């Protein structure tokens, strides 16, 4: 039998029982649509996260004191010393490189901010002028931290929009003195009301010069150092340069962890890929359910079409041909149902994009292929049993029934 | 052309043996017109099914056009059926959702013949069998006699060596039945080997050779005029 004729014959069979065919198509298409839609949403979430991180600049390197891996067996760890702090001198030393564009040492702590009797606990970040660019912050009023020697503990501060509102209400804040952890400092700027980066709400921040923060927190170290590379291609060289510089300064100890935005991004990427894959997998179960439905309906259809199958055999069809005919019917159901499902899925993700434009739910190509593949596979696998049953029918007995 | 030697077909039902064919030997020449008669349950259909390769004997040999077809595998059996055998049934066995032409062309479709070739043969048969204008009618839109004519057209479309009919008039009124017999006799006159199983002595005796089957044996084999 010619392939084209086989398909035509199968289509006629499917068309002869429209309700049954429609039900099977519905089951198949819902399964495919679910896979497409869920993987689309998972992928959209992944892209959203990636986008959030990328907006921070992918050429950012973060230096943290202490080694993340517990592989070093240095005398320091043997005697149980805590790792050496990163210092402002370290930061200054790192800055002297062609590979570095900007550098911003950071200290973080929580202090109470007081103005005219109003008090509020706020996260305080100590840093330097380049933080504005490194963290893509927006300034609403006044100026950011002054460009001057990082060692100068000038008592000034920049307020997050929310902190400003809560302390000052409608009053002007620029030039005012607030008390920060018991020290007086002057408000020189107010941040814009947008932005959220690295897990901190910039609206709730108070930013002060890093040396002033060291005084406030009573520490000589820095929490971490943010370094913006000149370009993304020199990230690896920059990382080497950092570890060499630090270990030179730390008596041969490489006691820092160097993280790139890239590696964080890669981790998130991987997590969300796995997530997407698992929701897609769960949706694929509905495809298997559709496959079982197809199997049941086909078993029913085979027993209804016994005489016809016997007839085909009497007219010269062999067992393989009978099987191929029935499997073709199932594959057609899967293919048509799958295409309807794809359309439904794409329509659904389009609707989601209309409501949540930030979530780009376009399903990834692999998910589309996998959904179609699974649909065809289940159609194939679950039609084998009915097809075999049909092929084994004794034509004489099949024809005796009418 | 058809040579059965000592063929037996035994069914075992509930531990009991039923000898549907009991050491039957039979030769059929090309172009012959043969009728098989006998009481119900005597084994007429079984004999026809074995000739038509829908059933295989438990013992004995069957040569079709000189080729031993006694123990062929499914695929070979199907191929021989496709090329050498044409079946006509009491209940027509047309596929209800296919049109008359599609039903007629079914054997060629299964055999992988191109659409063009199929159409040219089926168009000729529709003319010949008085089914003009009925091309696209479905079986339930045809009369009993027309249905059986479609079935005969389907049976002869692959130019079989032998045309096997099991009670072809059993489900028809007298006039349509007579028409069907006329049609088959016409085919036989043109050289078609024809075997007809029937209960109706009037029809059976029209054949030039008449076999009576009783209890799975050939009780008589008469040639007429
Ligand atoms: N598949 C089968 N299983 C068991 N017994 C069978 C089977 N097919 C036929 N028989 C038995 O074989 C015998 C011959 O049956 P067959 O159908 O050939 O008779 P028949 O002459 O065609 O009868 P009728 O005129 O009623 O059609 C019967 O006794 C029948 O019960
Ligand atoms: Mg019978």
mmCIF file with all atom_site columns, N, CA and C in Angstrom, chain A residues 1-2 5-6 9 12-14 16 305 307-308 310-321 325 329 394-396 398-402, chain B residues 49 54-55 74-75 78-79 81-82 85 87 89 91-98 102-103 106-107 109-115 118 154 158:
data_model
loop_
_atom_site.group_PDB
_atom_site.id
_atom_site.type_symbol
_atom_site.label_atom_id
_atom_site.label_alt_id
_atom_site.label_comp_id
_atom_site.label_asym_id
_atom_site.label_entity_id
_atom_site.label_seq_id
_atom_site.pdbx_PDB_ins_code
_atom_site.Cartn_x
_atom_site.Cartn_y
_atom_site.Cartn_z
_atom_site.occupancy
_atom_site.B_iso_or_equiv
_atom_site.pdbx_formal_charge
_atom_site.auth_seq_id
_atom_site.auth_comp_id
_atom_site.auth_asym_id
_atom_site.auth_atom_id
_atom_site.pdbx_PDB_model_num
ATOM 1   N N  . UNK A 1 1   ? 0.837   -1.194  0.000   1.00 0.00 ? 1   UNK A N  1
ATOM 2   C CA . UNK A 1 1   ? 0.000   0.000   0.000   1.00 0.00 ? 1   UNK A CA 1
ATOM 3   C C  . UNK A 1 1   ? 0.873   1.245   0.000   1.00 0.00 ? 1   UNK A C  1
ATOM 4   N N  . UNK A 1 2   ? 0.510   2.208   -0.806  1.00 0.00 ? 2   UNK A N  1
ATOM 5   C CA . UNK A 1 2   ? 1.319   3.419   -0.870  1.00 0.00 ? 2   UNK A CA 1
ATOM 6   C C  . UNK A 1 2   ? 1.093   4.279   0.370   1.00 0.00 ? 2   UNK A C  1
ATOM 7   N N  . UNK A 1 5   ? -1.791  6.585   0.193   1.00 0.00 ? 5   UNK A N  1
ATOM 8   C CA . UNK A 1 5   ? -3.083  5.907   0.279   1.00 0.00 ? 5   UNK A CA 1
ATOM 9   C C  . UNK A 1 5   ? -3.367  5.469   1.705   1.00 0.00 ? 5   UNK A C  1
ATOM 10  N N  . UNK A 1 6   ? -2.302  5.017   2.405   1.00 0.00 ? 6   UNK A N  1
ATOM 11  C CA . UNK A 1 6   ? -2.476  4.604   3.797   1.00 0.00 ? 6   UNK A CA 1
ATOM 12  C C  . UNK A 1 6   ? -3.022  5.761   4.614   1.00 0.00 ? 6   UNK A C  1
ATOM 13  N N  . UNK A 1 9   ? -6.633  6.497   3.678   1.00 0.00 ? 9   UNK A N  1
ATOM 14  C CA . UNK A 1 9   ? -7.535  5.493   4.237   1.00 0.00 ? 9   UNK A CA 1
ATOM 15  C C  . UNK A 1 9   ? -7.746  5.744   5.724   1.00 0.00 ? 9   UNK A C  1
ATOM 16  N N  . UNK A 1 12  ? -10.014 8.666   6.298   1.00 0.00 ? 12  UNK A N  1
ATOM 17  C CA . UNK A 1 12  ? -11.426 8.336   6.102   1.00 0.00 ? 12  UNK A CA 1
ATOM 18  C C  . UNK A 1 12  ? -11.969 7.630   7.345   1.00 0.00 ? 12  UNK A C  1
ATOM 19  N N  . UNK A 1 13  ? -11.159 6.705   7.895   1.00 0.00 ? 13  UNK A N  1
ATOM 20  C CA . UNK A 1 13  ? -11.595 5.994   9.098   1.00 0.00 ? 13  UNK A CA 1
ATOM 21  C C  . UNK A 1 13  ? -11.824 6.963   10.244  1.00 0.00 ? 13  UNK A C  1
ATOM 22  N N  . UNK A 1 14  ? -10.884 7.906   10.412  1.00 0.00 ? 14  UNK A N  1
ATOM 23  C CA . UNK A 1 14  ? -11.012 8.869   11.506  1.00 0.00 ? 14  UNK A CA 1
ATOM 24  C C  . UNK A 1 14  ? -12.237 9.761   11.290  1.00 0.00 ? 14  UNK A C  1
ATOM 25  N N  . UNK A 1 16  ? -14.967 9.009   9.916   1.00 0.00 ? 16  UNK A N  1
ATOM 26  C CA . UNK A 1 16  ? -16.254 8.335   9.975   1.00 0.00 ? 16  UNK A CA 1
ATOM 27  C C  . UNK A 1 16  ? -16.835 8.342   11.380  1.00 0.00 ? 16  UNK A C  1
ATOM 28  N N  . UNK A 1 305 ? -14.697 -2.817  14.221  1.00 0.00 ? 305 UNK A N  1
ATOM 29  C CA . UNK A 1 305 ? -14.345 -2.930  12.806  1.00 0.00 ? 305 UNK A CA 1
ATOM 30  C C  . UNK A 1 305 ? -13.773 -4.290  12.456  1.00 0.00 ? 305 UNK A C  1
ATOM 31  N N  . UNK A 1 307 ? -15.088 -6.962  11.166  1.00 0.00 ? 307 UNK A N  1
ATOM 32  C CA . UNK A 1 307 ? -15.431 -7.465  9.841   1.00 0.00 ? 307 UNK A CA 1
ATOM 33  C C  . UNK A 1 307 ? -14.590 -6.788  8.772   1.00 0.00 ? 307 UNK A C  1
ATOM 34  N N  . UNK A 1 308 ? -14.411 -5.471  8.953   1.00 0.00 ? 308 UNK A N  1
ATOM 35  C CA . UNK A 1 308 ? -13.643 -4.711  7.974   1.00 0.00 ? 308 UNK A CA 1
ATOM 36  C C  . UNK A 1 308 ? -12.184 -5.177  7.926   1.00 0.00 ? 308 UNK A C  1
ATOM 37  N N  . UNK A 1 310 ? -11.120 -8.170  8.800   1.00 0.00 ? 310 UNK A N  1
ATOM 38  C CA . UNK A 1 310 ? -11.137 -9.479  8.158   1.00 0.00 ? 310 UNK A CA 1
ATOM 39  C C  . UNK A 1 310 ? -11.237 -9.341  6.647   1.00 0.00 ? 310 UNK A C  1
ATOM 40  N N  . UNK A 1 311 ? -12.052 -8.396  6.218   1.00 0.00 ? 311 UNK A N  1
ATOM 41  C CA . UNK A 1 311 ? -12.230 -8.169  4.785   1.00 0.00 ? 311 UNK A CA 1
ATOM 42  C C  . UNK A 1 311 ? -10.911 -7.769  4.135   1.00 0.00 ? 311 UNK A C  1
ATOM 43  N N  . UNK A 1 312 ? -10.217 -6.822  4.767   1.00 0.00 ? 312 UNK A N  1
ATOM 44  C CA . UNK A 1 312 ? -8.946  -6.371  4.199   1.00 0.00 ? 312 UNK A CA 1
ATOM 45  C C  . UNK A 1 312 ? -7.982  -7.535  4.050   1.00 0.00 ? 312 UNK A C  1
ATOM 46  N N  . UNK A 1 313 ? -7.998  -8.409  5.032   1.00 0.00 ? 313 UNK A N  1
ATOM 47  C CA . UNK A 1 313 ? -7.132  -9.586  4.934   1.00 0.00 ? 313 UNK A CA 1
ATOM 48  C C  . UNK A 1 313 ? -7.562  -10.480 3.771   1.00 0.00 ? 313 UNK A C  1
ATOM 49  N N  . UNK A 1 314 ? -8.884  -10.697 3.641   1.00 0.00 ? 314 UNK A N  1
ATOM 50  C CA . UNK A 1 314 ? -9.372  -11.525 2.545   1.00 0.00 ? 314 UNK A CA 1
ATOM 51  C C  . UNK A 1 314 ? -9.008  -10.908 1.201   1.00 0.00 ? 314 UNK A C  1
ATOM 52  N N  . UNK A 1 315 ? -8.923  -9.564  1.170   1.00 0.00 ? 315 UNK A N  1
ATOM 53  C CA . UNK A 1 315 ? -8.609  -8.882  -0.084  1.00 0.00 ? 315 UNK A CA 1
ATOM 54  C C  . UNK A 1 315 ? -7.102  -8.774  -0.313  1.00 0.00 ? 315 UNK A C  1
ATOM 55  N N  . UNK A 1 316 ? -6.323  -9.381  0.575   1.00 0.00 ? 316 UNK A N  1
ATOM 56  C CA . UNK A 1 316 ? -4.887  -9.455  0.311   1.00 0.00 ? 316 UNK A CA 1
ATOM 57  C C  . UNK A 1 316 ? -4.009  -8.613  1.209   1.00 0.00 ? 316 UNK A C  1
ATOM 58  N N  . UNK A 1 317 ? -4.575  -8.063  2.301   1.00 0.00 ? 317 UNK A N  1
ATOM 59  C CA . UNK A 1 317 ? -3.721  -7.325  3.232   1.00 0.00 ? 317 UNK A CA 1
ATOM 60  C C  . UNK A 1 317 ? -3.036  -8.310  4.170   1.00 0.00 ? 317 UNK A C  1
ATOM 61  N N  . UNK A 1 318 ? -1.731  -8.131  4.388   1.00 0.00 ? 318 UNK A N  1
ATOM 62  C CA . UNK A 1 318 ? -1.069  -9.004  5.352   1.00 0.00 ? 318 UNK A CA 1
ATOM 63  C C  . UNK A 1 318 ? -1.110  -8.361  6.734   1.00 0.00 ? 318 UNK A C  1
ATOM 64  N N  . UNK A 1 319 ? -0.641  -9.116  7.718   1.00 0.00 ? 319 UNK A N  1
ATOM 65  C CA . UNK A 1 319 ? -0.741  -8.645  9.110   1.00 0.00 ? 319 UNK A CA 1
ATOM 66  C C  . UNK A 1 319 ? -0.048  -7.302  9.308   1.00 0.00 ? 319 UNK A C  1
ATOM 67  N N  . UNK A 1 320 ? 1.132   -7.166  8.679   1.00 0.00 ? 320 UNK A N  1
ATOM 68  C CA . UNK A 1 320 ? 1.872   -5.912  8.844   1.00 0.00 ? 320 UNK A CA 1
ATOM 69  C C  . UNK A 1 320 ? 1.069   -4.736  8.307   1.00 0.00 ? 320 UNK A C  1
ATOM 70  N N  . UNK A 1 321 ? 0.438   -4.951  7.151   1.00 0.00 ? 321 UNK A N  1
ATOM 71  C CA . UNK A 1 321 ? -0.357  -3.871  6.564   1.00 0.00 ? 321 UNK A CA 1
ATOM 72  C C  . UNK A 1 321 ? -1.494  -3.445  7.483   1.00 0.00 ? 321 UNK A C  1
ATOM 73  N N  . UNK A 1 325 ? -1.918  0.246   9.093   1.00 0.00 ? 325 UNK A N  1
ATOM 74  C CA . UNK A 1 325 ? -3.124  1.063   8.930   1.00 0.00 ? 325 UNK A CA 1
ATOM 75  C C  . UNK A 1 325 ? -3.580  1.651   10.256  1.00 0.00 ? 325 UNK A C  1
ATOM 76  N N  . UNK A 1 329 ? -3.433  5.580   11.828  1.00 0.00 ? 329 UNK A N  1
ATOM 77  C CA . UNK A 1 329 ? -4.549  6.335   12.400  1.00 0.00 ? 329 UNK A CA 1
ATOM 78  C C  . UNK A 1 329 ? -4.127  7.026   13.686  1.00 0.00 ? 329 UNK A C  1
ATOM 79  N N  . UNK A 1 394 ? -8.600  -13.562 13.200  1.00 0.00 ? 394 UNK A N  1
ATOM 80  C CA . UNK A 1 394 ? -8.809  -14.606 12.207  1.00 0.00 ? 394 UNK A CA 1
ATOM 81  C C  . UNK A 1 394 ? -9.830  -14.080 11.209  1.00 0.00 ? 394 UNK A C  1
ATOM 82  N N  . UNK A 1 395 ? -9.437  -13.947 9.929   1.00 0.00 ? 395 UNK A N  1
ATOM 83  C CA . UNK A 1 395 ? -10.339 -13.310 8.965   1.00 0.00 ? 395 UNK A CA 1
ATOM 84  C C  . UNK A 1 395 ? -11.669 -14.040 8.836   1.00 0.00 ? 395 UNK A C  1
ATOM 85  N N  . UNK A 1 396 ? -11.655 -15.375 8.971   1.00 0.00 ? 396 UNK A N  1
ATOM 86  C CA . UNK A 1 396 ? -12.916 -16.111 8.790   1.00 0.00 ? 396 UNK A CA 1
ATOM 87  C C  . UNK A 1 396 ? -13.900 -15.737 9.887   1.00 0.00 ? 396 UNK A C  1
ATOM 88  N N  . UNK A 1 398 ? -13.720 -13.109 11.731  1.00 0.00 ? 398 UNK A N  1
ATOM 89  C CA . UNK A 1 398 ? -14.013 -11.682 11.629  1.00 0.00 ? 398 UNK A CA 1
ATOM 90  C C  . UNK A 1 398 ? -15.119 -11.437 10.613  1.00 0.00 ? 398 UNK A C  1
ATOM 91  N N  . UNK A 1 399 ? -15.077 -12.190 9.509   1.00 0.00 ? 399 UNK A N  1
ATOM 92  C CA . UNK A 1 399 ? -16.074 -11.994 8.460   1.00 0.00 ? 399 UNK A CA 1
ATOM 93  C C  . UNK A 1 399 ? -17.398 -12.651 8.805   1.00 0.00 ? 399 UNK A C  1
ATOM 94  N N  . UNK A 1 400 ? -17.363 -13.643 9.677   1.00 0.00 ? 400 UNK A N  1
ATOM 95  C CA . UNK A 1 400 ? -18.597 -14.327 10.049  1.00 0.00 ? 400 UNK A CA 1
ATOM 96  C C  . UNK A 1 400 ? -19.507 -13.377 10.812  1.00 0.00 ? 400 UNK A C  1
ATOM 97  N N  . UNK A 1 401 ? -18.888 -12.474 11.595  1.00 0.00 ? 401 UNK A N  1
ATOM 98  C CA . UNK A 1 401 ? -19.685 -11.446 12.288  1.00 0.00 ? 401 UNK A CA 1
ATOM 99  C C  . UNK A 1 401 ? -20.065 -10.381 11.274  1.00 0.00 ? 401 UNK A C  1
ATOM 100 N N  . UNK A 1 402 ? -21.220 -9.879  11.390  1.00 0.00 ? 402 UNK A N  1
ATOM 101 C CA . UNK A 1 402 ? -21.569 -8.799  10.460  1.00 0.00 ? 402 UNK A CA 1
ATOM 102 C C  . UNK A 1 402 ? -22.569 -7.871  11.093  1.00 0.00 ? 402 UNK A C  1
ATOM 103 N N  . UNK B 2 49  ? -12.978 -21.539 2.069   1.00 0.00 ? 49  UNK B N  1
ATOM 104 C CA . UNK B 2 49  ? -11.954 -20.754 2.768   1.00 0.00 ? 49  UNK B CA 1
ATOM 105 C C  . UNK B 2 49  ? -10.561 -21.330 2.568   1.00 0.00 ? 49  UNK B C  1
ATOM 106 N N  . UNK B 2 54  ? -7.816  -18.434 3.139   1.00 0.00 ? 54  UNK B N  1
ATOM 107 C CA . UNK B 2 54  ? -8.113  -17.764 4.408   1.00 0.00 ? 54  UNK B CA 1
ATOM 108 C C  . UNK B 2 54  ? -7.896  -18.738 5.555   1.00 0.00 ? 54  UNK B C  1
ATOM 109 N N  . UNK B 2 55  ? -7.865  -20.011 5.226   1.00 0.00 ? 55  UNK B N  1
ATOM 110 C CA . UNK B 2 55  ? -7.720  -21.065 6.217   1.00 0.00 ? 55  UNK B CA 1
ATOM 111 C C  . UNK B 2 55  ? -6.681  -22.044 5.683   1.00 0.00 ? 55  UNK B C  1
ATOM 112 N N  . UNK B 2 74  ? 2.172   -15.901 6.607   1.00 0.00 ? 74  UNK B N  1
ATOM 113 C CA . UNK B 2 74  ? 1.118   -14.885 6.456   1.00 0.00 ? 74  UNK B CA 1
ATOM 114 C C  . UNK B 2 74  ? 1.359   -13.955 5.278   1.00 0.00 ? 74  UNK B C  1
ATOM 115 N N  . UNK B 2 75  ? 2.598   -13.474 5.175   1.00 0.00 ? 75  UNK B N  1
ATOM 116 C CA . UNK B 2 75  ? 2.868   -12.472 4.149   1.00 0.00 ? 75  UNK B CA 1
ATOM 117 C C  . UNK B 2 75  ? 2.691   -13.048 2.745   1.00 0.00 ? 75  UNK B C  1
ATOM 118 N N  . UNK B 2 78  ? -0.988  -13.694 2.035   1.00 0.00 ? 78  UNK B N  1
ATOM 119 C CA . UNK B 2 78  ? -1.677  -12.451 1.690   1.00 0.00 ? 78  UNK B CA 1
ATOM 120 C C  . UNK B 2 78  ? -1.361  -12.061 0.253   1.00 0.00 ? 78  UNK B C  1
ATOM 121 N N  . UNK B 2 79  ? -0.101  -12.230 -0.132  1.00 0.00 ? 79  UNK B N  1
ATOM 122 C CA . UNK B 2 79  ? 0.299   -11.865 -1.491  1.00 0.00 ? 79  UNK B CA 1
ATOM 123 C C  . UNK B 2 79  ? -0.433  -12.733 -2.512  1.00 0.00 ? 79  UNK B C  1
ATOM 124 N N  . UNK B 2 81  ? -3.332  -14.323 -2.046  1.00 0.00 ? 81  UNK B N  1
ATOM 125 C CA . UNK B 2 81  ? -4.739  -13.899 -2.017  1.00 0.00 ? 81  UNK B CA 1
ATOM 126 C C  . UNK B 2 81  ? -4.939  -12.654 -2.866  1.00 0.00 ? 81  UNK B C  1
ATOM 127 N N  . UNK B 2 82  ? -3.994  -11.731 -2.689  1.00 0.00 ? 82  UNK B N  1
ATOM 128 C CA . UNK B 2 82  ? -4.120  -10.459 -3.385  1.00 0.00 ? 82  UNK B CA 1
ATOM 129 C C  . UNK B 2 82  ? -4.121  -10.639 -4.893  1.00 0.00 ? 82  UNK B C  1
ATOM 130 N N  . UNK B 2 85  ? -6.946  -14.569 -5.793  1.00 0.00 ? 85  UNK B N  1
ATOM 131 C CA . UNK B 2 85  ? -8.247  -14.930 -5.240  1.00 0.00 ? 85  UNK B CA 1
ATOM 132 C C  . UNK B 2 85  ? -9.198  -13.738 -5.243  1.00 0.00 ? 85  UNK B C  1
ATOM 133 N N  . UNK B 2 87  ? -13.009 -12.824 -3.603  1.00 0.00 ? 87  UNK B N  1
ATOM 134 C CA . UNK B 2 87  ? -14.052 -13.317 -2.705  1.00 0.00 ? 87  UNK B CA 1
ATOM 135 C C  . UNK B 2 87  ? -15.356 -12.545 -2.877  1.00 0.00 ? 87  UNK B C  1
ATOM 136 N N  . UNK B 2 89  ? -19.101 -12.396 -0.718  1.00 0.00 ? 89  UNK B N  1
ATOM 137 C CA . UNK B 2 89  ? -19.695 -12.893 0.519   1.00 0.00 ? 89  UNK B CA 1
ATOM 138 C C  . UNK B 2 89  ? -21.208 -12.713 0.510   1.00 0.00 ? 89  UNK B C  1
ATOM 139 N N  . UNK B 2 91  ? -22.928 -11.439 2.914   1.00 0.00 ? 91  UNK B N  1
ATOM 140 C CA . UNK B 2 91  ? -23.302 -10.127 3.470   1.00 0.00 ? 91  UNK B CA 1
ATOM 141 C C  . UNK B 2 91  ? -22.490 -8.987  2.846   1.00 0.00 ? 91  UNK B C  1
ATOM 142 N N  . UNK B 2 92  ? -22.072 -9.173  1.633   1.00 0.00 ? 92  UNK B N  1
ATOM 143 C CA . UNK B 2 92  ? -21.402 -8.147  0.809   1.00 0.00 ? 92  UNK B CA 1
ATOM 144 C C  . UNK B 2 92  ? -20.069 -7.693  1.395   1.00 0.00 ? 92  UNK B C  1
ATOM 145 N N  . UNK B 2 93  ? -20.100 -7.362  2.687   1.00 0.00 ? 93  UNK B N  1
ATOM 146 C CA . UNK B 2 93  ? -18.900 -6.864  3.356   1.00 0.00 ? 93  UNK B CA 1
ATOM 147 C C  . UNK B 2 93  ? -18.268 -5.693  2.621   1.00 0.00 ? 93  UNK B C  1
ATOM 148 N N  . UNK B 2 94  ? -19.108 -4.687  2.371   1.00 0.00 ? 94  UNK B N  1
ATOM 149 C CA . UNK B 2 94  ? -18.569 -3.428  1.861   1.00 0.00 ? 94  UNK B CA 1
ATOM 150 C C  . UNK B 2 94  ? -18.243 -2.557  3.069   1.00 0.00 ? 94  UNK B C  1
ATOM 151 N N  . UNK B 2 95  ? -17.259 -1.664  2.916   1.00 0.00 ? 95  UNK B N  1
ATOM 152 C CA . UNK B 2 95  ? -16.940 -0.773  4.032   1.00 0.00 ? 95  UNK B CA 1
ATOM 153 C C  . UNK B 2 95  ? -17.877 0.427   3.968   1.00 0.00 ? 95  UNK B C  1
ATOM 154 N N  . UNK B 2 96  ? -18.684 0.606   5.023   1.00 0.00 ? 96  UNK B N  1
ATOM 155 C CA . UNK B 2 96  ? -19.797 1.565   4.938   1.00 0.00 ? 96  UNK B CA 1
ATOM 156 C C  . UNK B 2 96  ? -19.362 3.001   4.666   1.00 0.00 ? 96  UNK B C  1
ATOM 157 N N  . UNK B 2 97  ? -18.185 3.392   5.149   1.00 0.00 ? 97  UNK B N  1
ATOM 158 C CA . UNK B 2 97  ? -17.816 4.806   4.994   1.00 0.00 ? 97  UNK B CA 1
ATOM 159 C C  . UNK B 2 97  ? -17.123 5.074   3.663   1.00 0.00 ? 97  UNK B C  1
ATOM 160 N N  . UNK B 2 98  ? -16.870 4.015   2.877   1.00 0.00 ? 98  UNK B N  1
ATOM 161 C CA . UNK B 2 98  ? -16.244 4.219   1.565   1.00 0.00 ? 98  UNK B CA 1
ATOM 162 C C  . UNK B 2 98  ? -17.317 4.258   0.480   1.00 0.00 ? 98  UNK B C  1
ATOM 163 N N  . UNK B 2 102 ? -14.506 3.555   -4.132  1.00 0.00 ? 102 UNK B N  1
ATOM 164 C CA . UNK B 2 102 ? -13.454 3.270   -3.148  1.00 0.00 ? 102 UNK B CA 1
ATOM 165 C C  . UNK B 2 102 ? -13.514 1.814   -2.703  1.00 0.00 ? 102 UNK B C  1
ATOM 166 N N  . UNK B 2 103 ? -14.728 1.287   -2.535  1.00 0.00 ? 103 UNK B N  1
ATOM 167 C CA . UNK B 2 103 ? -14.862 -0.121  -2.174  1.00 0.00 ? 103 UNK B CA 1
ATOM 168 C C  . UNK B 2 103 ? -14.318 -1.022  -3.277  1.00 0.00 ? 103 UNK B C  1
ATOM 169 N N  . UNK B 2 106 ? -10.525 -1.103  -3.425  1.00 0.00 ? 106 UNK B N  1
ATOM 170 C CA . UNK B 2 106 ? -9.800  -1.471  -2.210  1.00 0.00 ? 106 UNK B CA 1
ATOM 171 C C  . UNK B 2 106 ? -8.675  -2.503  -2.412  1.00 0.00 ? 106 UNK B C  1
ATOM 172 N N  . UNK B 2 107 ? -8.930  -3.606  -3.177  1.00 0.00 ? 107 UNK B N  1
ATOM 173 C CA . UNK B 2 107 ? -7.834  -4.576  -3.350  1.00 0.00 ? 107 UNK B CA 1
ATOM 174 C C  . UNK B 2 107 ? -6.609  -3.962  -4.029  1.00 0.00 ? 107 UNK B C  1
ATOM 175 N N  . UNK B 2 109 ? -5.808  -0.772  -3.927  1.00 0.00 ? 109 UNK B N  1
ATOM 176 C CA . UNK B 2 109 ? -5.237  0.150   -2.951  1.00 0.00 ? 109 UNK B CA 1
ATOM 177 C C  . UNK B 2 109 ? -4.296  -0.608  -2.019  1.00 0.00 ? 109 UNK B C  1
ATOM 178 N N  . UNK B 2 110 ? -4.792  -1.756  -1.532  1.00 0.00 ? 110 UNK B N  1
ATOM 179 C CA . UNK B 2 110 ? -3.976  -2.556  -0.616  1.00 0.00 ? 110 UNK B CA 1
ATOM 180 C C  . UNK B 2 110 ? -2.742  -3.094  -1.325  1.00 0.00 ? 110 UNK B C  1
ATOM 181 N N  . UNK B 2 111 ? -2.864  -3.349  -2.636  1.00 0.00 ? 111 UNK B N  1
ATOM 182 C CA . UNK B 2 111 ? -1.743  -3.908  -3.379  1.00 0.00 ? 111 UNK B CA 1
ATOM 183 C C  . UNK B 2 111 ? -0.748  -2.836  -3.806  1.00 0.00 ? 111 UNK B C  1
ATOM 184 N N  . UNK B 2 112 ? -1.072  -1.575  -3.521  1.00 0.00 ? 112 UNK B N  1
ATOM 185 C CA . UNK B 2 112 ? -0.130  -0.500  -3.829  1.00 0.00 ? 112 UNK B CA 1
ATOM 186 C C  . UNK B 2 112 ? -0.159  -0.043  -5.280  1.00 0.00 ? 112 UNK B C  1
ATOM 187 N N  . UNK B 2 113 ? -1.314  -0.219  -5.924  1.00 0.00 ? 113 UNK B N  1
ATOM 188 C CA . UNK B 2 113 ? -1.440  0.223   -7.312  1.00 0.00 ? 113 UNK B CA 1
ATOM 189 C C  . UNK B 2 113 ? -1.716  1.734   -7.326  1.00 0.00 ? 113 UNK B C  1
ATOM 190 N N  . UNK B 2 114 ? -1.168  2.411   -8.321  1.00 0.00 ? 114 UNK B N  1
ATOM 191 C CA . UNK B 2 114 ? -1.297  3.872   -8.349  1.00 0.00 ? 114 UNK B CA 1
ATOM 192 C C  . UNK B 2 114 ? -2.745  4.290   -8.566  1.00 0.00 ? 114 UNK B C  1
ATOM 193 N N  . UNK B 2 115 ? -3.027  5.500   -8.145  1.00 0.00 ? 115 UNK B N  1
ATOM 194 C CA . UNK B 2 115 ? -4.383  6.021   -8.220  1.00 0.00 ? 115 UNK B CA 1
ATOM 195 C C  . UNK B 2 115 ? -4.905  6.051   -9.656  1.00 0.00 ? 115 UNK B C  1
ATOM 196 N N  . UNK B 2 118 ? -5.779  2.614   -10.785 1.00 0.00 ? 118 UNK B N  1
ATOM 197 C CA . UNK B 2 118 ? -6.984  2.163   -10.081 1.00 0.00 ? 118 UNK B CA 1
ATOM 198 C C  . UNK B 2 118 ? -8.217  2.762   -10.734 1.00 0.00 ? 118 UNK B C  1
ATOM 199 N N  . UNK B 2 154 ? -15.333 -5.534  -6.960  1.00 0.00 ? 154 UNK B N  1
ATOM 200 C CA . UNK B 2 154 ? -14.172 -5.537  -6.084  1.00 0.00 ? 154 UNK B CA 1
ATOM 201 C C  . UNK B 2 154 ? -13.429 -6.878  -6.180  1.00 0.00 ? 154 UNK B C  1
ATOM 202 N N  . UNK B 2 158 ? -8.677  -7.336  -9.396  1.00 0.00 ? 158 UNK B N  1
ATOM 203 C CA . UNK B 2 158 ? -7.263  -7.732  -9.537  1.00 0.00 ? 158 UNK B CA 1
ATOM 204 C C  . UNK B 2 158 ? -7.109  -8.946  -10.455 1.00 0.00 ? 158 UNK B C  1
#
